[in-house]
Tab-separated table of C-alpha atoms in Angstrom:
chain	number	residue	atom	x	y	z
A	408	MET	CA	-103.140	-169.876	-14.417
A	409	ALA	CA	-104.262	-170.295	-10.794
A	410	VAL	CA	-107.934	-170.864	-9.981
A	411	LYS	CA	-109.321	-168.113	-7.742
A	412	PHE	CA	-112.093	-168.954	-5.276
A	413	TYR	CA	-115.082	-166.599	-4.873
A	414	ARG	CA	-114.752	-166.624	-1.068
A	415	PRO	CA	-111.103	-165.866	-0.102
A	416	GLU	CA	-111.333	-167.986	3.041
A	417	ASN	CA	-111.917	-171.018	0.817
A	418	GLN	CA	-108.742	-170.510	-1.223
A	419	VAL	CA	-106.802	-173.774	-1.460
A	420	PRO	CA	-104.750	-175.463	-4.185
A	421	LEU	CA	-107.113	-177.200	-6.576
A	422	GLU	CA	-106.579	-180.791	-7.662
A	423	MET	CA	-106.452	-181.027	-11.457
A	424	HIS	CA	-107.321	-184.707	-11.425
A	425	LYS	CA	-109.889	-187.076	-9.986
A	426	VAL	CA	-109.177	-190.199	-7.925
A	427	ARG	CA	-110.200	-193.487	-9.535
A	428	VAL	CA	-108.132	-196.098	-7.638
A	429	VAL	CA	-107.599	-196.019	-3.864
A	430	GLN	CA	-105.379	-197.841	-1.382
A	431	LYS	CA	-106.499	-198.502	2.181
A	432	LEU	CA	-104.428	-196.856	4.916
A	433	THR	CA	-103.968	-197.722	8.590
A	434	LEU	CA	-103.473	-195.328	11.497
A	435	LEU	CA	-102.090	-197.198	14.500
A	436	PRO	CA	-102.648	-196.144	18.117
A	437	VAL	CA	-99.810	-194.024	19.498
A	438	GLU	CA	-98.498	-196.878	21.664
A	439	GLU	CA	-98.050	-199.048	18.578
A	440	ARG	CA	-96.406	-196.184	16.704
A	441	LEU	CA	-93.927	-195.859	19.571
A	442	ARG	CA	-93.176	-199.564	19.368
A	443	ALA	CA	-92.788	-199.450	15.577
A	444	ILE	CA	-90.286	-196.575	15.484
A	445	GLN	CA	-88.186	-198.136	18.222
A	446	GLU	CA	-88.165	-201.526	16.494
A	447	ALA	CA	-87.055	-199.686	13.348
A	448	GLY	CA	-84.058	-198.274	15.186
A	449	ASN	CA	-85.501	-194.751	14.878
A	450	ASN	CA	-84.827	-194.969	11.156
A	451	THR	CA	-87.935	-194.166	9.139
A	452	PHE	CA	-86.539	-196.174	6.209
A	453	LEU	CA	-86.845	-199.294	8.344
A	454	LEU	CA	-90.520	-198.762	9.181
A	455	GLN	CA	-92.981	-201.124	7.538
A	456	ASN	CA	-95.538	-199.576	5.223
A	457	LYS	CA	-98.370	-201.319	7.085
A	458	ASP	CA	-97.475	-199.188	10.117
A	459	ILE	CA	-97.600	-195.849	8.274
A	460	TYR	CA	-100.564	-193.540	7.731
A	461	MET	CA	-98.931	-190.825	5.581
A	462	ASP	CA	-95.803	-191.915	3.758
A	463	MET	CA	-93.905	-188.672	3.161
A	464	ILE	CA	-90.421	-190.175	3.031
A	465	THR	CA	-89.981	-189.407	-0.670
A	466	ASP	CA	-91.602	-188.441	-3.937
A	467	SER	CA	-89.447	-190.983	-5.778
A	468	GLY	CA	-91.411	-193.708	-7.522
A	469	VAL	CA	-94.513	-193.188	-5.391
A	470	ASN	CA	-96.380	-190.510	-7.345
A	471	GLY	CA	-99.841	-191.102	-8.733
A	472	MET	CA	-99.643	-192.147	-12.383
A	473	SER	CA	-102.118	-190.865	-14.933
A	474	ASP	CA	-104.671	-193.038	-16.702
A	475	LYS	CA	-102.679	-192.569	-19.910
A	476	GLN	CA	-99.526	-193.865	-18.203
A	477	VAL	CA	-101.305	-196.965	-16.925
A	478	ALA	CA	-102.776	-197.545	-20.385
A	479	ALA	CA	-99.348	-197.143	-22.019
A	480	MET	CA	-97.980	-199.945	-19.857
A	481	GLN	CA	-100.299	-202.409	-21.575
A	482	VAL	CA	-98.639	-202.031	-24.991
A	483	ALA	CA	-95.058	-202.603	-23.834
A	484	ASP	CA	-92.784	-204.501	-26.225
A	485	ASP	CA	-90.883	-206.928	-24.000
A	486	SER	CA	-87.821	-207.457	-26.198
A	487	TYR	CA	-84.241	-207.699	-24.990
A	488	ALA	CA	-82.980	-205.709	-27.990
A	489	GLY	CA	-84.636	-203.564	-30.649
A	490	SER	CA	-87.726	-202.938	-28.522
A	491	GLU	CA	-90.441	-200.631	-29.880
A	492	THR	CA	-90.937	-199.518	-26.278
A	493	TRP	CA	-87.417	-198.086	-26.319
A	494	ASN	CA	-88.120	-196.341	-29.618
A	495	ARG	CA	-91.196	-194.717	-28.090
A	496	ALA	CA	-89.172	-193.615	-25.063
A	497	LYS	CA	-86.506	-192.053	-27.282
A	498	ALA	CA	-89.222	-190.293	-29.283
A	499	ALA	CA	-90.697	-188.852	-26.078
A	500	ILE	CA	-87.271	-187.611	-24.942
A	501	ASP	CA	-86.738	-186.058	-28.368
A	502	GLU	CA	-90.129	-184.349	-28.129
A	503	VAL	CA	-89.383	-182.926	-24.684
A	504	PHE	CA	-85.640	-182.230	-24.802
A	505	GLY	CA	-84.952	-182.177	-28.527
A	506	VAL	CA	-82.160	-184.781	-28.381
A	507	THR	CA	-81.809	-188.313	-29.719
A	508	ASN	CA	-78.621	-189.472	-27.974
A	509	VAL	CA	-80.064	-191.380	-25.009
A	510	LEU	CA	-78.851	-194.086	-22.639
A	511	PRO	CA	-81.038	-196.009	-20.164
A	512	ALA	CA	-80.357	-196.774	-16.504
A	513	HIS	CA	-82.554	-198.405	-13.906
A	514	GLN	CA	-82.799	-195.192	-11.853
A	515	GLY	CA	-81.062	-191.899	-11.138
A	516	ARG	CA	-78.294	-193.230	-8.925
A	517	ALA	CA	-77.465	-195.803	-11.577
A	518	ALA	CA	-76.985	-192.927	-14.014
A	519	GLU	CA	-74.708	-191.285	-11.442
A	520	ASN	CA	-72.661	-194.471	-11.259
A	521	ILE	CA	-72.183	-194.454	-15.033
A	522	LEU	CA	-71.202	-190.767	-14.989
A	523	ALA	CA	-68.708	-191.397	-12.203
A	524	GLU	CA	-67.194	-194.416	-13.943
A	525	ALA	CA	-66.777	-192.442	-17.162
A	526	PHE	CA	-65.381	-189.198	-15.767
A	527	VAL	CA	-64.050	-189.535	-12.209
A	528	LYS	CA	-60.461	-190.568	-11.556
A	529	PRO	CA	-58.548	-190.529	-8.245
A	530	GLY	CA	-57.616	-187.000	-7.242
A	531	MET	CA	-60.280	-185.330	-9.382
A	532	VAL	CA	-63.045	-183.035	-8.102
A	533	THR	CA	-66.660	-182.526	-9.062
A	534	LEU	CA	-68.096	-179.066	-8.480
A	535	MET	CA	-71.760	-178.823	-7.485
A	536	ASN	CA	-74.225	-176.284	-6.205
A	537	PHE	CA	-74.926	-178.908	-3.518
A	538	HIS	CA	-74.277	-182.614	-3.259
A	539	PHE	CA	-76.806	-185.396	-3.114
A	540	THR	CA	-76.082	-188.450	-0.974
A	541	THR	CA	-75.701	-191.098	-3.674
A	542	THR	CA	-73.964	-188.719	-6.078
A	543	LYS	CA	-71.293	-188.022	-3.507
A	544	ALA	CA	-70.913	-191.694	-2.594
A	545	HIS	CA	-70.269	-192.709	-6.218
A	546	ILE	CA	-67.643	-189.999	-6.623
A	547	THR	CA	-65.786	-190.566	-3.367
A	548	ARG	CA	-65.665	-194.358	-3.802
A	549	LEU	CA	-63.668	-193.744	-7.011
A	550	GLY	CA	-61.190	-191.465	-5.255
A	551	GLY	CA	-62.834	-188.183	-6.261
A	552	GLU	CA	-63.878	-185.233	-4.129
A	553	VAL	CA	-67.095	-183.215	-4.051
A	554	VAL	CA	-66.875	-179.438	-3.672
A	555	GLU	CA	-70.085	-177.534	-2.926
A	556	LEU	CA	-70.426	-174.033	-4.374
A	557	VAL	CA	-74.028	-173.083	-3.641
A	558	ASP	CA	-74.569	-169.364	-3.191
A	559	LYS	CA	-74.560	-168.411	0.484
A	560	LYS	CA	-78.228	-167.399	0.236
A	561	GLY	CA	-79.055	-171.101	-0.148
A	562	LEU	CA	-78.088	-171.818	3.460
A	563	ILE	CA	-80.341	-169.141	4.978
A	564	PRO	CA	-83.333	-171.099	6.321
A	565	GLN	CA	-85.944	-168.385	5.815
A	566	SER	CA	-85.777	-165.685	3.177
A	567	ASP	CA	-87.722	-164.366	0.225
A	568	ASP	CA	-85.080	-165.270	-2.352
A	569	PRO	CA	-86.776	-167.197	-5.178
A	570	PHE	CA	-83.711	-169.204	-6.293
A	571	LYS	CA	-81.723	-170.392	-3.299
A	572	GLY	CA	-80.194	-173.284	-5.252
A	573	ASP	CA	-78.095	-170.988	-7.475
A	574	PHE	CA	-74.363	-171.554	-7.946
A	575	ASP	CA	-71.928	-168.995	-6.583
A	576	LEU	CA	-70.558	-168.103	-10.011
A	577	GLU	CA	-67.424	-166.335	-8.781
A	578	ALA	CA	-66.596	-169.320	-6.592
A	579	LEU	CA	-67.142	-171.631	-9.570
A	580	ARG	CA	-64.684	-169.696	-11.745
A	581	LYS	CA	-62.120	-169.627	-8.960
A	582	ALA	CA	-62.497	-173.336	-8.191
A	583	ILE	CA	-61.960	-174.351	-11.822
A	584	ASP	CA	-58.856	-172.149	-12.004
A	585	ASP	CA	-57.501	-173.334	-8.652
A	586	TYR	CA	-58.005	-177.049	-9.310
A	587	THR	CA	-57.268	-176.618	-13.063
A	588	PRO	CA	-59.779	-177.798	-15.682
A	589	GLU	CA	-57.944	-181.105	-16.094
A	590	LYS	CA	-58.693	-182.003	-12.478
A	591	VAL	CA	-62.409	-181.153	-12.691
A	592	ALA	CA	-64.342	-184.310	-13.608
A	593	PHE	CA	-67.488	-182.287	-14.274
A	594	VAL	CA	-69.624	-179.466	-12.938
A	595	ARG	CA	-73.038	-180.669	-11.789
A	596	VAL	CA	-76.121	-178.496	-11.367
A	597	GLU	CA	-78.851	-180.061	-9.245
A	598	SER	CA	-82.094	-178.504	-10.468
A	599	GLY	CA	-83.831	-178.478	-7.122
A	600	THR	CA	-81.275	-178.864	-4.342
A	601	ASN	CA	-82.486	-181.877	-2.393
A	602	LEU	CA	-80.544	-181.454	0.841
A	603	ILE	CA	-81.219	-177.748	1.389
A	604	GLY	CA	-84.961	-177.742	0.979
A	605	GLY	CA	-85.664	-178.564	-2.667
A	606	GLN	CA	-84.698	-175.016	-3.609
A	607	PRO	CA	-84.703	-174.210	-7.342
A	608	VAL	CA	-82.001	-172.818	-9.617
A	609	SER	CA	-82.768	-169.943	-11.974
A	610	LEU	CA	-82.482	-170.310	-15.723
A	611	GLU	CA	-80.119	-167.344	-15.750
A	612	ASN	CA	-77.798	-169.066	-13.269
A	613	MET	CA	-77.867	-172.362	-15.177
A	614	MET	CA	-76.972	-170.594	-18.420
A	615	ALA	CA	-74.109	-168.773	-16.680
A	616	VAL	CA	-72.757	-172.083	-15.319
A	617	CYS	CA	-72.810	-173.543	-18.823
A	618	ASP	CA	-71.018	-170.474	-20.203
A	619	ILE	CA	-68.264	-170.810	-17.595
A	620	CYS	CA	-67.870	-174.532	-18.264
A	621	HIS	CA	-67.654	-174.018	-22.020
A	622	GLU	CA	-65.164	-171.182	-21.563
A	623	LYS	CA	-62.969	-173.291	-19.270
A	624	GLY	CA	-63.299	-176.558	-21.190
A	625	VAL	CA	-65.093	-178.401	-18.375
A	626	VAL	CA	-67.999	-180.840	-18.768
A	627	SER	CA	-71.376	-179.450	-17.629
A	628	VAL	CA	-73.954	-181.851	-16.196
A	629	LEU	CA	-77.574	-181.223	-15.194
A	630	ASP	CA	-79.302	-183.504	-12.699
A	631	ALA	CA	-82.843	-183.045	-14.011
A	632	SER	CA	-84.600	-185.377	-11.567
A	633	LEU	CA	-86.517	-182.451	-10.052
A	634	LEU	CA	-86.597	-180.406	-13.231
A	635	GLN	CA	-90.361	-180.274	-13.558
A	636	ASP	CA	-90.618	-178.518	-10.174
A	637	ASN	CA	-87.722	-176.273	-11.155
A	638	VAL	CA	-89.428	-175.346	-14.445
A	639	TYR	CA	-92.578	-174.471	-12.503
A	640	PHE	CA	-90.576	-172.124	-10.268
A	641	MET	CA	-88.853	-170.597	-13.303
A	642	LYS	CA	-92.256	-169.887	-14.845
A	643	MET	CA	-93.645	-168.428	-11.616
A	644	ARG	CA	-90.615	-166.542	-10.285
A	645	GLU	CA	-88.324	-165.613	-13.180
A	646	PRO	CA	-89.522	-162.831	-15.509
A	647	ARG	CA	-87.554	-164.232	-18.448
A	648	CYS	CA	-89.471	-167.504	-18.257
A	649	LYS	CA	-92.999	-166.221	-17.685
A	650	TYR	CA	-93.973	-166.352	-21.353
A	651	MET	CA	-91.712	-169.220	-22.393
A	652	GLU	CA	-93.341	-172.559	-23.169
A	653	THR	CA	-92.262	-175.386	-20.878
A	654	LYS	CA	-90.854	-177.279	-23.859
A	655	GLU	CA	-88.812	-174.205	-24.782
A	656	ILE	CA	-87.149	-174.275	-21.353
A	657	TYR	CA	-86.462	-178.020	-21.459
A	658	ARG	CA	-84.928	-177.758	-24.909
A	659	LEU	CA	-82.840	-174.706	-24.096
A	660	LEU	CA	-81.295	-176.555	-21.161
A	661	ALA	CA	-80.611	-179.632	-23.298
A	662	SER	CA	-78.901	-177.489	-25.915
A	663	ARG	CA	-76.575	-175.849	-23.394
A	664	PHE	CA	-75.623	-178.606	-20.935
A	665	ASP	CA	-73.212	-181.250	-22.197
A	666	ILE	CA	-75.025	-184.035	-20.335
A	667	ILE	CA	-78.424	-184.339	-18.662
A	668	TYR	CA	-79.487	-187.262	-16.494
A	669	PHE	CA	-82.537	-187.895	-14.368
A	670	SER	CA	-84.487	-190.377	-12.337
A	671	ALA	CA	-87.794	-191.224	-13.987
A	672	ARG	CA	-89.013	-192.047	-10.479
A	673	LYS	CA	-89.277	-188.258	-10.143
A	674	LEU	CA	-89.311	-186.684	-13.624
A	675	GLY	CA	-91.948	-188.734	-15.416
A	676	PHE	CA	-93.703	-190.260	-12.369
A	677	SER	CA	-92.698	-193.804	-13.232
A	678	ARG	CA	-89.516	-195.843	-12.715
A	679	GLY	CA	-86.081	-195.946	-14.295
A	680	GLY	CA	-83.596	-193.336	-15.425
A	681	PHE	CA	-82.017	-191.782	-18.500
A	682	ILE	CA	-78.816	-190.066	-19.616
A	683	LEU	CA	-78.961	-187.818	-22.668
A	684	SER	CA	-76.865	-185.364	-24.628
A	685	SER	CA	-77.136	-183.202	-27.711
A	686	ASP	CA	-73.599	-184.347	-28.608
A	687	LYS	CA	-73.122	-188.021	-29.378
A	688	LYS	CA	-69.519	-188.010	-28.145
A	689	TRP	CA	-70.667	-187.843	-24.522
A	690	THR	CA	-73.137	-190.727	-24.715
A	691	ASP	CA	-70.535	-192.737	-26.659
A	692	MET	CA	-68.100	-192.247	-23.749
A	693	MET	CA	-70.623	-193.733	-21.328
A	694	MET	CA	-72.251	-196.340	-23.549
A	695	GLU	CA	-69.975	-199.243	-22.599
A	696	PHE	CA	-70.888	-198.947	-18.919
A	697	VAL	CA	-74.616	-199.499	-19.553
A	698	PRO	CA	-74.362	-203.206	-20.521
A	699	LEU	CA	-71.738	-203.674	-17.818
A	700	PHE	CA	-73.815	-202.312	-14.935
A	701	GLU	CA	-77.411	-202.024	-16.155
A	702	GLY	CA	-78.460	-204.108	-19.150
A	703	PHE	CA	-78.638	-203.816	-22.898
A	704	LEU	CA	-78.854	-200.357	-24.494
A	705	THR	CA	-82.585	-200.614	-25.173
A	706	TYR	CA	-83.716	-201.329	-21.639
A	707	GLY	CA	-80.839	-200.617	-19.228
A	708	GLY	CA	-82.209	-202.561	-16.288
A	709	MET	CA	-85.689	-201.083	-16.598
A	710	GLU	CA	-88.837	-203.162	-16.897
A	711	VAL	CA	-90.449	-202.292	-20.231
A	712	ARG	CA	-93.817	-201.294	-18.776
A	713	SER	CA	-92.032	-198.728	-16.659
A	714	ILE	CA	-90.310	-197.385	-19.771
A	715	GLU	CA	-93.694	-196.919	-21.444
A	716	ALA	CA	-95.079	-195.143	-18.376
A	717	ALA	CA	-91.977	-192.926	-18.157
A	718	ALA	CA	-92.294	-191.946	-21.817
A	719	GLN	CA	-95.905	-190.889	-21.338
A	720	GLY	CA	-95.042	-189.132	-18.077
A	721	LEU	CA	-92.320	-187.107	-19.786
A	722	LEU	CA	-94.809	-185.865	-22.352
A	723	GLU	CA	-97.200	-184.925	-19.553
A	724	SER	CA	-94.421	-183.000	-17.793
A	725	LEU	CA	-94.810	-180.294	-20.454
A	726	ASP	CA	-98.268	-179.485	-19.030
A	727	MET	CA	-98.248	-176.791	-16.319
A	728	GLU	CA	-101.454	-178.233	-14.830
A	729	TYR	CA	-99.484	-181.467	-14.364
A	730	ILE	CA	-96.300	-180.003	-12.909
A	731	ASN	CA	-97.991	-177.481	-10.611
A	732	GLN	CA	-99.529	-180.175	-8.400
A	733	GLY	CA	-96.343	-180.687	-6.392
A	734	PRO	CA	-95.217	-177.102	-5.736
A	735	GLU	CA	-98.700	-175.736	-5.035
A	736	PHE	CA	-99.609	-178.379	-2.455
A	737	ILE	CA	-96.141	-178.106	-0.882
A	738	ALA	CA	-96.564	-174.334	-0.650
A	739	TYR	CA	-99.959	-174.805	1.004
A	740	LEU	CA	-98.563	-177.149	3.659
A	741	ALA	CA	-95.595	-174.835	4.246
A	742	LYS	CA	-97.931	-171.870	4.746
A	743	GLU	CA	-100.133	-173.826	7.160
A	744	LEU	CA	-97.088	-174.703	9.257
A	745	ASP	CA	-95.626	-171.200	9.030
A	746	ASP	CA	-98.943	-169.727	10.156
A	747	TYR	CA	-98.792	-172.077	13.154
A	748	GLY	CA	-95.311	-170.748	13.971
A	749	VAL	CA	-93.553	-173.983	12.978
A	750	PRO	CA	-90.075	-173.260	11.516
A	751	VAL	CA	-89.889	-174.407	7.895
A	752	ILE	CA	-87.557	-173.624	5.029
A	753	LYS	CA	-88.864	-170.614	3.109
A	754	PRO	CA	-89.732	-170.005	0.408
A	755	ALA	CA	-91.327	-173.397	-0.152
A	756	GLY	CA	-89.370	-175.416	-2.700
A	757	GLY	CA	-89.994	-178.661	-4.517
A	758	LEU	CA	-89.966	-182.216	-3.129
A	759	GLY	CA	-91.774	-181.396	0.097
A	760	VAL	CA	-91.864	-179.252	3.199
A	761	HIS	CA	-88.642	-179.096	5.201
A	762	LEU	CA	-88.816	-178.640	8.972
A	763	ASN	CA	-85.910	-176.643	10.388
A	764	CYS	CA	-85.024	-179.005	13.225
A	765	SER	CA	-82.303	-176.781	14.660
A	766	GLU	CA	-85.133	-174.531	15.828
A	767	PHE	CA	-87.191	-177.416	17.206
A	768	VAL	CA	-84.346	-178.472	19.511
A	769	PRO	CA	-81.860	-175.564	19.518
A	770	GLU	CA	-79.819	-176.929	22.427
A	771	MET	CA	-79.338	-180.384	20.915
A	772	PRO	CA	-75.822	-180.979	19.510
A	773	HIS	CA	-75.397	-182.286	15.967
A	774	ASN	CA	-74.051	-185.598	17.269
A	775	GLN	CA	-77.407	-186.345	18.887
A	776	TYR	CA	-79.008	-186.010	15.442
A	777	PRO	CA	-81.791	-183.450	15.851
A	778	ALA	CA	-83.362	-183.996	12.415
A	779	ALA	CA	-83.694	-187.735	13.009
A	780	ALA	CA	-85.101	-187.100	16.488
A	781	VAL	CA	-87.754	-184.733	15.146
A	782	GLY	CA	-88.610	-187.292	12.468
A	783	ALA	CA	-89.171	-189.946	15.109
A	784	ALA	CA	-91.359	-187.527	17.074
A	785	VAL	CA	-93.468	-186.734	13.991
A	786	TYR	CA	-94.024	-190.445	13.386
A	787	ILE	CA	-95.019	-191.044	17.004
A	788	ALA	CA	-97.425	-188.096	16.847
A	789	GLY	CA	-99.176	-188.926	13.606
A	790	GLY	CA	-97.975	-192.082	11.881
A	791	ILE	CA	-96.287	-189.749	9.367
A	792	ARG	CA	-93.025	-190.972	7.844
A	793	GLY	CA	-90.595	-188.259	6.777
A	794	MET	CA	-86.915	-188.398	5.836
A	795	GLU	CA	-83.883	-187.136	7.750
A	796	ARG	CA	-81.928	-184.614	5.683
A	797	GLY	CA	-79.343	-183.525	8.237
A	798	THR	CA	-76.197	-184.919	9.804
A	799	VAL	CA	-77.340	-188.552	9.524
A	800	SER	CA	-77.555	-188.009	5.755
A	801	GLU	CA	-73.914	-186.916	5.674
A	802	GLN	CA	-71.030	-189.386	5.826
A	803	ARG	CA	-68.087	-189.341	8.167
A	804	GLU	CA	-64.765	-187.815	7.142
A	805	PRO	CA	-61.907	-190.222	6.255
A	806	ASP	CA	-60.482	-189.776	9.773
A	807	GLY	CA	-63.778	-190.933	11.307
A	808	SER	CA	-64.887	-187.544	12.561
A	809	GLU	CA	-68.504	-186.535	12.081
A	810	ARG	CA	-69.331	-184.136	9.242
A	811	TYR	CA	-72.083	-181.895	10.537
A	812	ALA	CA	-74.804	-180.839	8.105
A	813	GLU	CA	-75.189	-177.213	7.100
A	814	LEU	CA	-78.914	-177.545	7.819
A	815	GLU	CA	-80.697	-180.036	10.077
A	816	LEU	CA	-83.875	-180.760	8.135
A	817	GLN	CA	-86.705	-183.233	8.366
A	818	ARG	CA	-88.288	-183.543	4.940
A	819	LEU	CA	-91.986	-184.224	4.555
A	820	ALA	CA	-92.227	-185.097	0.866
A	821	VAL	CA	-95.499	-184.576	-0.958
A	822	PRO	CA	-95.875	-187.270	-3.649
A	823	ARG	CA	-97.828	-185.890	-6.575
A	824	ARG	CA	-101.555	-186.647	-6.824
A	825	VAL	CA	-101.476	-188.966	-3.801
A	826	PHE	CA	-102.756	-187.125	-0.705
A	827	THR	CA	-106.055	-185.311	-0.251
A	828	LEU	CA	-106.223	-181.819	1.197
A	829	SER	CA	-107.628	-183.204	4.465
A	830	GLN	CA	-104.536	-185.388	4.818
A	831	ILE	CA	-102.299	-182.380	4.181
A	832	LYS	CA	-104.154	-180.509	6.925
A	833	TYR	CA	-103.851	-183.525	9.248
A	834	CYS	CA	-100.089	-183.484	8.689
A	835	ALA	CA	-99.939	-179.776	9.561
A	836	ASP	CA	-101.985	-180.366	12.698
A	837	ARG	CA	-99.794	-183.204	14.001
A	838	VAL	CA	-96.544	-181.322	13.252
A	839	LYS	CA	-97.976	-178.334	15.124
A	840	TRP	CA	-98.549	-180.600	18.135
A	841	VAL	CA	-94.925	-181.787	17.945
A	842	TRP	CA	-93.773	-178.169	17.797
A	843	ASP	CA	-95.849	-177.284	20.865
A	844	ASN	CA	-94.335	-180.258	22.725
A	845	ARG	CA	-90.796	-179.881	21.368
A	846	LYS	CA	-89.254	-179.610	24.822
A	847	LEU	CA	-89.969	-183.329	25.270
A	848	ILE	CA	-87.799	-184.274	22.273
A	849	GLY	CA	-84.433	-185.770	23.173
A	850	GLY	CA	-81.465	-187.005	21.206
A	851	LEU	CA	-80.478	-190.274	19.555
A	852	GLN	CA	-77.329	-192.371	19.553
A	853	TRP	CA	-76.046	-195.019	17.163
A	854	THR	CA	-76.483	-198.695	17.872
A	855	GLN	CA	-75.581	-199.796	14.332
A	856	GLU	CA	-73.782	-197.390	11.974
A	857	PRO	CA	-72.920	-198.439	8.395
A	858	LYS	CA	-69.916	-196.779	6.760
A	859	VAL	CA	-71.786	-195.659	3.626
A	860	LEU	CA	-75.336	-194.308	3.194
A	861	ARG	CA	-76.015	-194.861	6.868
A	862	PHE	CA	-79.365	-193.051	6.664
A	863	PHE	CA	-80.696	-196.034	4.699
A	864	PHE	CA	-79.594	-198.837	7.025
A	865	GLY	CA	-78.411	-197.422	10.358
A	866	ARG	CA	-80.124	-197.923	13.698
A	867	MET	CA	-80.337	-195.644	16.730
A	868	LYS	CA	-81.885	-195.577	20.146
A	869	GLU	CA	-83.280	-192.747	22.211
A	870	ILE	CA	-81.103	-191.091	24.829
A	871	GLY	CA	-83.165	-191.473	27.978
A	872	TYR	CA	-86.906	-192.175	27.759
A	873	TRP	CA	-88.212	-189.108	25.947
A	874	GLN	CA	-90.208	-191.072	23.400
A	875	GLU	CA	-92.291	-192.770	26.083
A	876	GLU	CA	-92.942	-189.340	27.610
A	877	LEU	CA	-93.993	-187.965	24.222
A	878	ALA	CA	-96.443	-190.845	23.677
A	879	LYS	CA	-97.825	-190.339	27.168
A	880	LYS	CA	-98.379	-186.627	26.486
A	881	PHE	CA	-100.139	-187.478	23.202
A	882	ARG	CA	-102.533	-189.749	25.043
A	883	GLN	CA	-103.220	-187.014	27.619
A	884	ASP	CA	-103.983	-184.466	24.896
A	885	PHE	CA	-105.908	-186.655	22.447
A	886	GLY	CA	-107.662	-189.136	24.757
A	887	ASP	CA	-108.897	-192.211	22.885
A	888	SER	CA	-108.215	-190.678	19.479
A	889	LEU	CA	-105.761	-192.236	17.052
């Protein structure tokens, strides 16, 4: 239940924790921020942490752990095989999901690799509400194809629809029939669609997807990396879920999907990843790939202290006062920006706030990479590192042509229990300044473009000298201030 303030003007999301360990931050002068982003090839992934004030590039592996998680790390059983740490992790997964068939992987994309190796063959398709970058890369490298079937409402930047990540169920039925079930490697539901604003999927839609898959004889897979946010939205926005316990929702999903996998860097606020199923036949099909790619079946490439922290974090993910800290602070930042007139994806989803960069620079063509350009501008303005979730995050077609993103987004992730409210307000203030000076933002062009996952490694340079002009305008407006 939300905490209501006596004076309405004081209403803010309330931290349900206290800070006991702190890390010093640095806010560089704007001239040094300009130098840093240019040396990084306008790729925020290539910035050095020492040059960043607010690191909003991701919520993966950078969330604040609880005191109980830190304590759990001290009792880790560092055994190659037969580890008690692994037994405790399996017990936690059984408590949360109600399943005992579990495989480890060192993180979510490693689980995707195992899934792809087990199920994807050349010429097969995987059907998804929306793709994620690494998921798609694993499938296409094995000769498969990704087909996106998100409901059209998911691509509307601003609406009041509560579940914009839902599958288009009619399109799903048609796709399975058209490709034939034998050609469908699996159907994947991403519970919190990363690339279109962290938008959730309703329980009703997930159950319908499972029904269709079972009817057609197709494997159903849930990417549960963002499930705790998704469960929060189910509880807040879906009448069916209002009075359901969180554990009831987790277990219902585990009973209906053939396979669930997730990154413990997100679900569990630790490190590592897991694959689980209520039916042993599915984990048996994938088991052989774990020692081949990850490590033995009781650690799977994870460091045992991380496994202990993940197990405790999973148990804590049943607590609504634990899982509300992401969505409520994200919603607050989104409202601050929306009140300022800054175009953001609405309603606010999980992960973070997503700036609609097509409205920042409406005349900029996709091949000048508007989302990356806005991200560079935000860093110059405030030392804030976001992540490009637009055309740079796509990959080129086999013929070398550019695949343009459906939405050009700059994501400002909000790691859980990391930033104070004053820092959230600082972020809103600096993004507002970028919005007011958006006419200064110019495009970018490649200087070094990798063939795969270019958003991780690629480098760009500004077209013209717009970044110098932006830094100059900042100095005019802010004087000697950082």
